[in-house]
Amino acid sequence: MLKTSNLITRRDWLANTAAIACGSVAHQAIANSAKPVKTKSVAAIVSIYEQGTHADVLIGKILEGWKQDGGAGPALKLASLYVDQFTDKDMSRKMAARYNVPIFDSIENAVTVGSDRIPVDGVISIGEHGDYPFNEKEQQLYPRRRFFKEITDTFKKYGRVVPVFNDKHLGPVWSDAKWIYNRAQKMNVPFMAGSSLPLTYRKPELKVPMGSEIEAAVGIGYSGLDIYGIHALESYQCLVERRRGAEKGVKWAQCLQGDEMWNTLDSGIVPKDVFNTALAAVPKRGNVNVREDSDAALFLFKYNDGFLGVQFMLQSVNRTSVALKLKGQKPIATQFEERPEPSHPHFAYLLKAIEGMIHTGRPSYPVERTFLTGGILDRALTSRVLNGKKLMTPELSIQYQPVDYPHAPVPELTSYDTRSSVE
């Protein structure tokens, strides 16, 4: 039997969800404790480690502080590192030497830190960036399933489970995502995944109480349909999951382009006022008319409760936004900011959520959000190669109870809250 000492099972976590949703977060018990906080150790499994990659802006904050300037940082210590691909711009060897962190040639050795047991308190898996192939749906086939399999195989071998964070969506292909999720469930792995954007600053601040009567919502995203589609969908989902009665999953999904996409606006399927509000919230690339954006796409999906999901991916804009139409109100929108300085601060808030889970053994928010959004994305990309065919998605009847986890506060432009989430 696998030991999960000081951790809770998925069933225990679900039993505590109501308390979390009422305004606490997974790490508040530690935050309110009078006892000194003990630093927890983590193993990092990464695809590549170059400046500006996700490994740099997450693991670098463990090594060098929230601002990566040697200042205050999380109550985490990097115990070991596995790097799948060493590139010409590799930073891992330099950083490992500077901070006395061993680099191992296998995931098992990284998780065990070269010993005959699992001494670390958590694992951060970052299968993002690097030289990996693409499939016919233009999904880059990152080794996230392989990483998770070898991590959890090590848990089985040595009889101990610790929390795991998986960067971005689980797959990216659905079969991999489902395999990862099912294994995490079966082994009672405290598990989180996802984008940094649900944790980032919002401009302007948008208050959407849990249980809100949301009549319509439109998301605007940009860049590659797979690589940035997950960021856009997670930003969308972190708001629409706050609607009354959510979340019960998605009934069907499709991807539309060209005239079929814009006809959804002209026919009233997608409310123009909500779309225009979302579009006004993002910066544009020059003076391009969005309807002349030949690479634009629309992910259209219907939730099981009847709510229509609307996510535009536009190459004529340069940021992510979501507009909501609340009952009896005019549409409102917010931009999910991506500030490069200091040191991509939205990743600091993602790391705070990871830190909370590693200290408490409780996910800071449900992994099912990412499981669902990744599934929507995969099905939309499948629809795209099938010329916009609507795909029924009984496999996406994914239910979860959203929690009121805080995102980054509105700060001064040159600084952000650097307090540890467990201080």
CSV table of C-alpha atoms in Angstrom, one decimal:
chain,number,residue,atom,x,y,z
A,1,MET,CA,0.0,0.0,0.0
A,2,LEU,CA,1.3,3.5,-0.9
A,3,LYS,CA,1.8,5.8,2.1
A,4,THR,CA,0.2,9.2,1.9
A,5,SER,CA,1.2,10.4,5.4
A,6,ASN,CA,0.3,14.0,6.0
A,7,LEU,CA,-1.7,14.0,2.8
A,8,ILE,CA,-5.4,13.7,2.1
A,9,THR,CA,-7.2,11.5,-0.4
A,10,ARG,CA,-9.2,12.9,-3.3
A,11,ARG,CA,-12.4,11.9,-1.3
A,12,ASP,CA,-11.2,13.8,1.7
A,13,TRP,CA,-10.4,16.8,-0.5
A,14,LEU,CA,-13.9,16.8,-2.0
A,15,ALA,CA,-15.4,16.7,1.5
A,16,ASN,CA,-13.5,19.9,2.3
A,17,THR,CA,-14.4,21.7,-0.9
A,18,ALA,CA,-17.4,23.5,0.7
A,19,ALA,CA,-15.1,25.0,3.3
A,20,ILE,CA,-12.6,26.1,0.7
A,21,ALA,CA,-15.3,27.7,-1.5
A,22,CYS,CA,-16.5,29.8,1.5
A,23,GLY,CA,-13.4,32.0,1.3
A,24,SER,CA,-10.5,29.9,2.6
A,25,VAL,CA,-7.8,28.4,0.4
A,26,ALA,CA,-5.9,25.2,0.7
A,27,HIS,CA,-2.9,26.7,2.5
A,28,GLN,CA,-4.8,28.9,5.1
A,29,ALA,CA,-4.3,26.4,7.9
A,30,ILE,CA,-0.5,26.9,7.5
A,31,ALA,CA,-0.9,30.6,6.9
A,32,ASN,CA,-2.8,31.0,10.2
A,33,SER,CA,-0.4,28.8,12.2
A,34,ALA,CA,1.8,30.4,14.8
A,35,LYS,CA,4.4,27.7,14.2
A,36,PRO,CA,7.4,28.5,12.0
A,37,VAL,CA,6.9,27.2,8.4
A,38,LYS,CA,9.3,24.4,7.5
A,39,THR,CA,10.7,24.5,4.0
A,40,LYS,CA,9.4,21.7,1.8
A,41,SER,CA,11.6,20.0,-0.8
A,42,VAL,CA,10.6,19.3,-4.5
A,43,ALA,CA,11.9,17.4,-7.4
A,44,ALA,CA,11.6,19.2,-10.8
A,45,ILE,CA,11.1,17.2,-14.0
A,46,VAL,CA,11.5,19.5,-17.0
A,47,SER,CA,11.7,19.2,-20.8
A,48,ILE,CA,14.2,22.0,-21.2
A,49,TYR,CA,15.6,24.8,-19.0
A,50,GLU,CA,16.4,28.0,-20.9
A,51,GLN,CA,15.9,31.6,-20.0
A,52,GLY,CA,12.2,32.6,-20.2
A,53,THR,CA,10.9,29.0,-20.4
A,54,HIS,CA,8.4,27.7,-17.9
A,55,ALA,CA,11.2,25.9,-16.1
A,56,ASP,CA,13.0,29.2,-15.7
A,57,VAL,CA,10.0,31.2,-14.5
A,58,LEU,CA,8.8,28.5,-12.1
A,59,ILE,CA,11.9,26.6,-10.9
A,60,GLY,CA,14.0,29.8,-11.1
A,61,LYS,CA,11.7,31.4,-8.5
A,62,ILE,CA,12.3,28.5,-6.1
A,63,LEU,CA,16.1,29.0,-6.5
A,64,GLU,CA,16.2,32.8,-6.6
A,65,GLY,CA,13.1,34.2,-5.1
A,66,TRP,CA,9.7,35.5,-6.4
A,67,LYS,CA,11.4,38.2,-8.5
A,68,GLN,CA,14.4,35.9,-9.3
A,69,ASP,CA,16.7,38.6,-7.8
A,70,GLY,CA,17.9,36.7,-4.7
A,71,GLY,CA,15.1,38.1,-2.5
A,72,ALA,CA,12.3,36.4,-0.7
A,73,GLY,CA,10.8,33.3,-2.2
A,74,PRO,CA,8.5,30.4,-1.5
A,75,ALA,CA,9.0,28.0,1.4
A,76,LEU,CA,10.3,25.4,-1.1
A,77,LYS,CA,13.7,24.0,-1.8
A,78,LEU,CA,14.8,22.3,-5.0
A,79,ALA,CA,16.2,18.9,-4.1
A,80,SER,CA,16.8,17.5,-7.6
A,81,LEU,CA,16.4,18.1,-11.3
A,82,TYR,CA,15.8,16.0,-14.4
A,83,VAL,CA,16.2,17.7,-17.8
A,84,ASP,CA,14.9,15.8,-20.9
A,85,GLN,CA,16.7,17.9,-23.5
A,86,PHE,CA,19.9,19.9,-23.0
A,87,THR,CA,19.9,22.7,-25.6
A,88,ASP,CA,22.5,25.2,-26.7
A,89,LYS,CA,21.0,27.8,-24.4
A,90,ASP,CA,20.6,25.4,-21.4
A,91,MET,CA,20.6,27.1,-18.0
A,92,SER,CA,20.1,23.9,-15.9
A,93,ARG,CA,23.8,23.0,-15.4
A,94,LYS,CA,24.8,26.5,-14.5
A,95,MET,CA,21.9,26.9,-12.0
A,96,ALA,CA,22.4,23.5,-10.5
A,97,ALA,CA,26.0,24.2,-9.9
A,98,ARG,CA,25.3,27.6,-8.4
A,99,TYR,CA,22.7,26.2,-6.0
A,100,ASN,CA,24.2,22.8,-5.3
A,101,VAL,CA,21.3,20.9,-6.9
A,102,PRO,CA,22.0,17.5,-8.4
A,103,ILE,CA,20.9,16.7,-12.0
A,104,PHE,CA,19.9,13.1,-12.5
A,105,ASP,CA,19.7,11.1,-15.7
A,106,SER,CA,16.4,9.5,-15.0
A,107,ILE,CA,13.1,10.7,-13.5
A,108,GLU,CA,13.2,7.9,-10.9
A,109,ASN,CA,16.5,9.1,-9.6
A,110,ALA,CA,15.3,12.7,-9.5
A,111,VAL,CA,12.2,11.7,-7.5
A,112,THR,CA,14.3,9.6,-5.1
A,113,VAL,CA,17.2,12.1,-5.2
A,114,GLY,CA,19.4,9.1,-5.9
A,115,SER,CA,18.3,7.1,-2.8
A,116,ASP,CA,16.2,4.1,-2.0
A,117,ARG,CA,13.2,6.1,-0.9
A,118,ILE,CA,11.2,9.2,-1.8
A,119,PRO,CA,12.6,12.0,0.4
A,120,VAL,CA,10.9,14.9,-1.5
A,121,ASP,CA,7.6,16.5,-0.5
A,122,GLY,CA,6.4,17.2,-4.0
A,123,VAL,CA,7.1,17.0,-7.7
A,124,ILE,CA,6.8,19.7,-10.3
A,125,SER,CA,6.5,18.4,-13.9
A,126,ILE,CA,7.1,20.9,-16.7
A,127,GLY,CA,6.7,19.3,-20.2
A,128,GLU,CA,6.7,22.6,-22.1
A,129,HIS,CA,9.1,23.9,-24.7
A,130,GLY,CA,11.7,21.8,-26.5
A,131,ASP,CA,12.2,19.8,-29.7
A,132,TYR,CA,9.1,17.5,-29.8
A,133,PRO,CA,7.0,16.5,-32.9
A,134,PHE,CA,3.6,17.8,-33.9
A,135,ASN,CA,0.6,15.7,-34.9
A,136,GLU,CA,-1.9,16.4,-37.7
A,137,LYS,CA,-3.9,18.6,-35.3
A,138,GLU,CA,-0.9,20.8,-34.7
A,139,GLN,CA,-0.6,19.7,-31.1
A,140,GLN,CA,3.0,19.5,-30.0
A,141,LEU,CA,3.5,16.1,-28.4
A,142,TYR,CA,5.2,17.1,-25.2
A,143,PRO,CA,6.2,14.1,-23.0
A,144,ARG,CA,3.7,14.9,-20.1
A,145,ARG,CA,2.3,11.4,-20.0
A,146,ARG,CA,5.7,9.9,-20.0
A,147,PHE,CA,6.8,12.2,-17.2
A,148,PHE,CA,3.7,11.5,-15.1
A,149,LYS,CA,4.0,7.7,-15.7
A,150,GLU,CA,7.6,7.6,-14.6
A,151,ILE,CA,6.9,9.9,-11.6
A,152,THR,CA,4.0,7.7,-10.4
A,153,ASP,CA,5.8,4.5,-11.3
A,154,THR,CA,8.4,5.7,-8.8
A,155,PHE,CA,5.7,6.3,-6.2
A,156,LYS,CA,4.5,2.7,-6.7
A,157,LYS,CA,8.0,1.3,-6.5
A,158,TYR,CA,9.0,3.0,-3.3
A,159,GLY,CA,5.6,3.0,-1.6
A,160,ARG,CA,5.0,6.7,-1.1
A,161,VAL,CA,2.8,9.3,-2.9
A,162,VAL,CA,3.5,13.1,-2.8
A,163,PRO,CA,1.7,16.0,-4.5
A,164,VAL,CA,2.4,16.6,-8.2
A,165,PHE,CA,1.9,19.7,-10.4
A,166,ASN,CA,1.7,19.3,-14.2
A,167,ASP,CA,2.3,22.5,-16.1
A,168,LYS,CA,-0.5,23.5,-18.6
A,169,HIS,CA,-2.9,20.9,-19.9
A,170,LEU,CA,-2.5,17.3,-19.2
A,171,GLY,CA,-2.3,15.8,-22.7
A,172,PRO,CA,-2.1,17.7,-24.9
A,173,VAL,CA,-4.0,14.8,-26.7
A,174,TRP,CA,-7.1,13.6,-25.0
A,175,SER,CA,-6.0,9.9,-24.6
A,176,ASP,CA,-2.9,11.1,-22.6
A,177,ALA,CA,-4.9,13.5,-20.5
A,178,LYS,CA,-7.4,10.9,-19.6
A,179,TRP,CA,-4.7,8.4,-18.7
A,180,ILE,CA,-2.9,10.9,-16.5
A,181,TYR,CA,-6.1,11.9,-14.7
A,182,ASN,CA,-7.3,8.4,-14.2
A,183,ARG,CA,-3.9,7.3,-12.7
A,184,ALA,CA,-3.8,10.3,-10.4
A,185,GLN,CA,-7.3,9.4,-9.2
A,186,LYS,CA,-6.5,5.7,-8.7
A,187,MET,CA,-3.3,6.4,-6.8
A,188,ASN,CA,-4.8,9.3,-4.7
A,189,VAL,CA,-2.1,11.7,-5.9
A,190,PRO,CA,-2.8,15.2,-4.7
A,191,PHE,CA,-2.7,16.7,-8.2
A,192,MET,CA,-2.8,20.1,-9.8
A,193,ALA,CA,-2.3,21.3,-13.4
A,194,GLY,CA,-2.9,24.3,-15.6
A,195,SER,CA,-2.1,27.7,-16.9
A,196,SER,CA,-0.7,30.7,-15.1
A,197,LEU,CA,-3.3,33.0,-16.5
A,198,PRO,CA,-6.2,32.3,-14.1
A,199,LEU,CA,-3.8,33.5,-11.4
A,200,THR,CA,-2.6,36.7,-13.1
A,201,TYR,CA,-3.7,40.3,-12.8
A,202,ARG,CA,-6.9,41.3,-14.3
A,203,LYS,CA,-7.4,44.7,-16.0
A,204,PRO,CA,-9.8,45.9,-14.8
A,205,GLU,CA,-10.6,43.9,-11.7
A,206,LEU,CA,-13.8,41.9,-12.3
A,207,LYS,CA,-15.9,40.7,-9.4
A,208,VAL,CA,-17.9,37.6,-10.2
A,209,PRO,CA,-19.4,36.0,-7.1
A,210,MET,CA,-19.8,32.2,-7.0
A,211,GLY,CA,-23.3,31.3,-8.2
A,212,SER,CA,-23.7,34.3,-10.4
A,213,GLU,CA,-26.4,34.3,-13.1
A,214,ILE,CA,-24.2,34.5,-16.2
A,215,GLU,CA,-26.3,34.8,-19.3
A,216,ALA,CA,-23.4,34.8,-21.9
A,217,ALA,CA,-19.6,34.9,-22.0
A,218,VAL,CA,-17.2,35.4,-24.9
A,219,GLY,CA,-13.4,34.8,-24.7
A,220,ILE,CA,-10.7,36.3,-26.9
A,221,GLY,CA,-7.4,34.5,-27.2
A,222,TYR,CA,-4.4,34.8,-29.5
A,223,SER,CA,-1.4,33.0,-31.0
A,224,GLY,CA,-1.2,29.2,-31.6
A,225,LEU,CA,-4.5,27.3,-31.3
A,226,ASP,CA,-2.9,24.6,-29.1
A,227,ILE,CA,-0.1,26.4,-27.2
A,228,TYR,CA,-2.2,29.5,-26.4
A,229,GLY,CA,-5.7,27.9,-26.8
A,230,ILE,CA,-5.3,26.3,-23.3
A,231,HIS,CA,-4.4,29.7,-21.7
A,232,ALA,CA,-7.5,31.2,-23.3
A,233,LEU,CA,-9.8,28.4,-22.3
A,234,GLU,CA,-8.5,28.3,-18.8
A,235,SER,CA,-9.0,32.0,-18.5
A,236,TYR,CA,-12.6,31.6,-19.8
A,237,GLN,CA,-13.4,28.6,-17.6
A,238,CYS,CA,-12.1,30.2,-14.4
A,239,LEU,CA,-14.9,32.8,-14.8
A,240,VAL,CA,-17.8,30.8,-16.3
A,241,GLU,CA,-17.3,28.1,-13.7
A,242,ARG,CA,-18.7,30.7,-11.3
A,243,ARG,CA,-22.1,30.6,-12.9
A,244,ARG,CA,-25.0,29.2,-10.9
A,245,GLY,CA,-25.1,25.4,-10.9
A,246,ALA,CA,-21.6,24.9,-12.5
A,247,GLU,CA,-19.8,22.6,-13.3
A,248,LYS,CA,-21.2,19.6,-15.1
A,249,GLY,CA,-19.1,19.4,-18.2
A,250,VAL,CA,-19.5,19.8,-21.9
A,251,LYS,CA,-22.0,18.2,-24.4
A,252,TRP,CA,-20.4,19.0,-27.7
A,253,ALA,CA,-17.6,21.0,-29.3
A,254,GLN,CA,-16.6,22.3,-32.7
A,255,CYS,CA,-14.1,24.6,-34.3
A,256,LEU,CA,-15.3,27.1,-37.0
A,257,GLN,CA,-13.3,29.4,-39.3
A,258,GLY,CA,-13.9,31.8,-42.1
A,259,ASP,CA,-17.5,32.8,-42.9
A,260,GLU,CA,-19.0,30.1,-40.7
A,261,MET,CA,-17.2,31.7,-37.7
A,262,TRP,CA,-18.4,35.2,-38.3
A,263,ASN,CA,-22.0,34.0,-39.2
A,264,THR,CA,-22.4,33.0,-35.5
A,265,LEU,CA,-22.2,36.8,-34.7
A,266,ASP,CA,-24.4,37.9,-37.6
A,267,SER,CA,-27.0,35.3,-36.8
A,268,GLY,CA,-27.1,36.2,-33.1
A,269,ILE,CA,-25.8,32.8,-31.9
A,270,VAL,CA,-23.0,34.7,-30.3
A,271,PRO,CA,-24.2,38.1,-28.9
A,272,LYS,CA,-22.4,40.9,-30.7
A,273,ASP,CA,-22.4,43.2,-27.6
A,274,VAL,CA,-20.5,40.6,-25.5
A,275,PHE,CA,-18.0,39.9,-28.3
A,276,ASN,CA,-17.4,43.6,-28.9
A,277,THR,CA,-16.8,44.1,-25.1
A,278,ALA,CA,-14.3,41.3,-25.1
A,279,LEU,CA,-12.6,42.6,-28.2
A,280,ALA,CA,-12.3,46.1,-26.7
A,281,ALA,CA,-10.4,44.8,-23.7
A,282,VAL,CA,-7.4,43.5,-25.7
A,283,PRO,CA,-4.7,45.4,-27.6
A,284,LYS,CA,-4.7,45.0,-31.4
A,285,ARG,CA,-1.9,44.2,-33.8
A,286,GLY,CA,-2.1,47.3,-36.1
A,287,ASN,CA,-5.3,48.3,-37.7
A,288,VAL,CA,-6.3,44.9,-39.0
A,289,ASN,CA,-10.0,44.3,-39.3
A,290,VAL,CA,-10.7,41.1,-37.3
A,291,ARG,CA,-12.9,39.8,-40.1
A,292,GLU,CA,-9.9,39.8,-42.4
A,293,ASP,CA,-7.9,37.6,-40.0
A,294,SER,CA,-7.5,34.5,-42.1
A,295,ASP,CA,-6.0,32.5,-39.3
A,296,ALA,CA,-8.8,33.3,-36.8
A,297,ALA,CA,-10.8,30.4,-35.3
A,298,LEU,CA,-13.8,30.0,-33.0
A,299,PHE,CA,-14.1,27.2,-30.4
A,300,LEU,CA,-17.8,26.8,-29.9
A,301,PHE,CA,-19.0,24.3,-27.2
A,302,LYS,CA,-22.2,23.6,-25.3
A,303,TYR,CA,-22.1,22.8,-21.6
A,304,ASN,CA,-24.4,20.1,-20.2
A,305,ASP,CA,-26.4,22.8,-18.4
A,306,GLY,CA,-27.2,24.5,-21.7
A,307,PHE,CA,-24.6,27.4,-21.4
A,308,LEU,CA,-22.9,28.2,-24.7
A,309,GLY,CA,-19.1,28.3,-24.6
A,310,VAL,CA,-17.6,30.9,-27.0
A,311,GLN,CA,-13.8,31.2,-27.4
A,312,PHE,CA,-12.4,33.2,-30.3
A,313,MET,CA,-8.7,32.8,-31.2
A,314,LEU,CA,-7.6,35.9,-33.1
A,315,GLN,CA,-4.2,36.6,-34.6
A,316,SER,CA,-5.1,40.3,-34.9
A,317,VAL,CA,-4.9,40.8,-31.2
A,318,ASN,CA,-2.1,40.4,-28.6
A,319,ARG,CA,-3.7,39.4,-25.3
A,320,THR,CA,-6.4,37.3,-23.6
A,321,SER,CA,-9.8,38.7,-22.4
A,322,VAL,CA,-13.2,37.4,-21.3
A,323,ALA,CA,-16.5,39.3,-21.4
A,324,LEU,CA,-19.5,38.4,-19.3
A,325,LYS,CA,-23.2,39.3,-19.5
A,326,LEU,CA,-24.7,39.0,-16.0
A,327,LYS,CA,-28.4,39.0,-15.7
A,328,GLY,CA,-29.9,42.5,-15.9
A,329,GLN,CA,-26.5,44.1,-16.6
A,330,LYS,CA,-24.5,45.3,-19.5
A,331,PRO,CA,-21.5,43.2,-20.6
A,332,ILE,CA,-18.3,43.6,-18.7
A,333,ALA,CA,-14.8,42.4,-19.6
A,334,THR,CA,-11.3,42.0,-18.2
A,335,GLN,CA,-7.9,41.4,-19.7
A,336,PHE,CA,-5.7,38.7,-18.3
A,337,GLU,CA,-2.4,40.5,-18.1
A,338,GLU,CA,1.0,39.0,-19.0
A,339,ARG,CA,3.6,41.3,-17.6
A,340,PRO,CA,7.2,40.4,-18.4
A,341,GLU,CA,8.7,42.2,-15.4
A,342,PRO,CA,9.6,41.6,-12.8
A,343,SER,CA,10.4,38.0,-14.0
A,344,HIS,CA,6.9,37.1,-15.3
A,345,PRO,CA,5.1,37.7,-12.0
A,346,HIS,CA,1.9,35.8,-13.0
A,347,PHE,CA,4.0,32.6,-12.6
A,348,ALA,CA,4.8,33.7,-9.1
A,349,TYR,CA,1.1,33.4,-8.3
A,350,LEU,CA,0.9,30.0,-10.0
A,351,LEU,CA,3.9,28.9,-7.9
A,352,LYS,CA,2.1,30.2,-4.7
A,353,ALA,CA,-0.8,27.8,-5.5
A,354,ILE,CA,1.7,24.9,-6.1
A,355,GLU,CA,3.4,25.8,-2.8
A,356,GLY,CA,0.2,25.7,-0.9
A,357,MET,CA,-0.6,22.2,-2.2
A,358,ILE,CA,2.9,20.9,-1.4
A,359,HIS,CA,2.7,22.1,2.1
A,360,THR,CA,-0.8,20.9,2.9
A,361,GLY,CA,-1.3,17.9,0.5
A,362,ARG,CA,-4.5,19.6,-0.8
A,363,PRO,CA,-4.9,21.0,-4.3
A,364,SER,CA,-5.4,24.7,-4.2
A,365,TYR,CA,-8.1,24.4,-6.8
A,366,PRO,CA,-9.6,21.4,-8.8
A,367,VAL,CA,-7.5,19.7,-11.5
A,368,GLU,CA,-10.8,19.0,-13.2
A,369,ARG,CA,-10.9,22.5,-14.6
A,370,THR,CA,-7.7,21.8,-16.6
A,371,PHE,CA,-8.9,18.3,-17.4
A,372,LEU,CA,-12.1,19.8,-18.9
A,373,THR,CA,-10.5,22.7,-20.7
A,374,GLY,CA,-7.8,20.5,-22.2
A,375,GLY,CA,-10.5,18.1,-23.4
A,376,ILE,CA,-12.5,21.0,-25.0
A,377,LEU,CA,-9.3,22.1,-26.8
A,378,ASP,CA,-8.5,18.6,-28.1
A,379,ARG,CA,-12.0,18.1,-29.4
A,380,ALA,CA,-12.0,21.6,-31.0
A,381,LEU,CA,-8.7,20.9,-32.7
A,382,THR,CA,-10.1,17.5,-33.9
A,383,SER,CA,-13.2,19.3,-35.2
A,384,ARG,CA,-10.9,21.7,-37.1
A,385,VAL,CA,-9.2,18.9,-39.1
A,386,LEU,CA,-12.7,17.5,-39.8
A,387,ASN,CA,-13.8,20.8,-41.4
A,388,GLY,CA,-15.7,22.1,-38.4
A,389,LYS,CA,-17.8,19.0,-37.7
A,390,LYS,CA,-19.7,19.2,-34.4
A,391,LEU,CA,-18.4,16.5,-32.1
A,392,MET,CA,-20.6,15.0,-29.3
A,393,THR,CA,-18.4,14.8,-26.2
A,394,PRO,CA,-19.9,12.4,-23.5
A,395,GLU,CA,-16.4,11.9,-22.3
A,396,LEU,CA,-16.3,15.6,-21.2
A,397,SER,CA,-19.2,15.2,-18.7
A,398,ILE,CA,-16.6,16.2,-16.1
A,399,GLN,CA,-18.2,17.5,-12.9
A,400,TYR,CA,-16.4,19.5,-10.2
A,401,GLN,CA,-17.1,22.1,-7.6
A,402,PRO,CA,-15.2,25.3,-8.3
A,403,VAL,CA,-13.4,27.1,-5.5
A,404,ASP,CA,-12.9,30.8,-4.8
A,405,TYR,CA,-9.1,30.8,-5.1
A,406,PRO,CA,-7.6,34.3,-5.3
A,407,HIS,CA,-5.7,35.6,-8.3
A,408,ALA,CA,-3.0,38.3,-8.2
A,409,PRO,CA,-4.1,41.6,-6.7
A,410,VAL,CA,-3.9,44.8,-8.6
A,411,PRO,CA,-0.3,46.0,-7.7
A,412,GLU,CA,1.9,48.9,-8.6
A,413,LEU,CA,3.2,48.5,-12.1
A,414,THR,CA,6.8,47.6,-11.0
A,415,SER,CA,6.2,45.4,-8.1
A,416,TYR,CA,4.0,42.6,-6.8
A,417,ASP,CA,3.1,40.9,-3.5
A,418,THR,CA,6.2,38.7,-2.7
A,419,ARG,CA,4.9,37.2,0.5
A,420,SER,CA,5.0,33.4,0.7
A,421,SER,CA,1.6,31.8,0.5
A,422,VAL,CA,2.4,29.9,3.7
A,423,GLU,CA,3.9,32.7,5.7
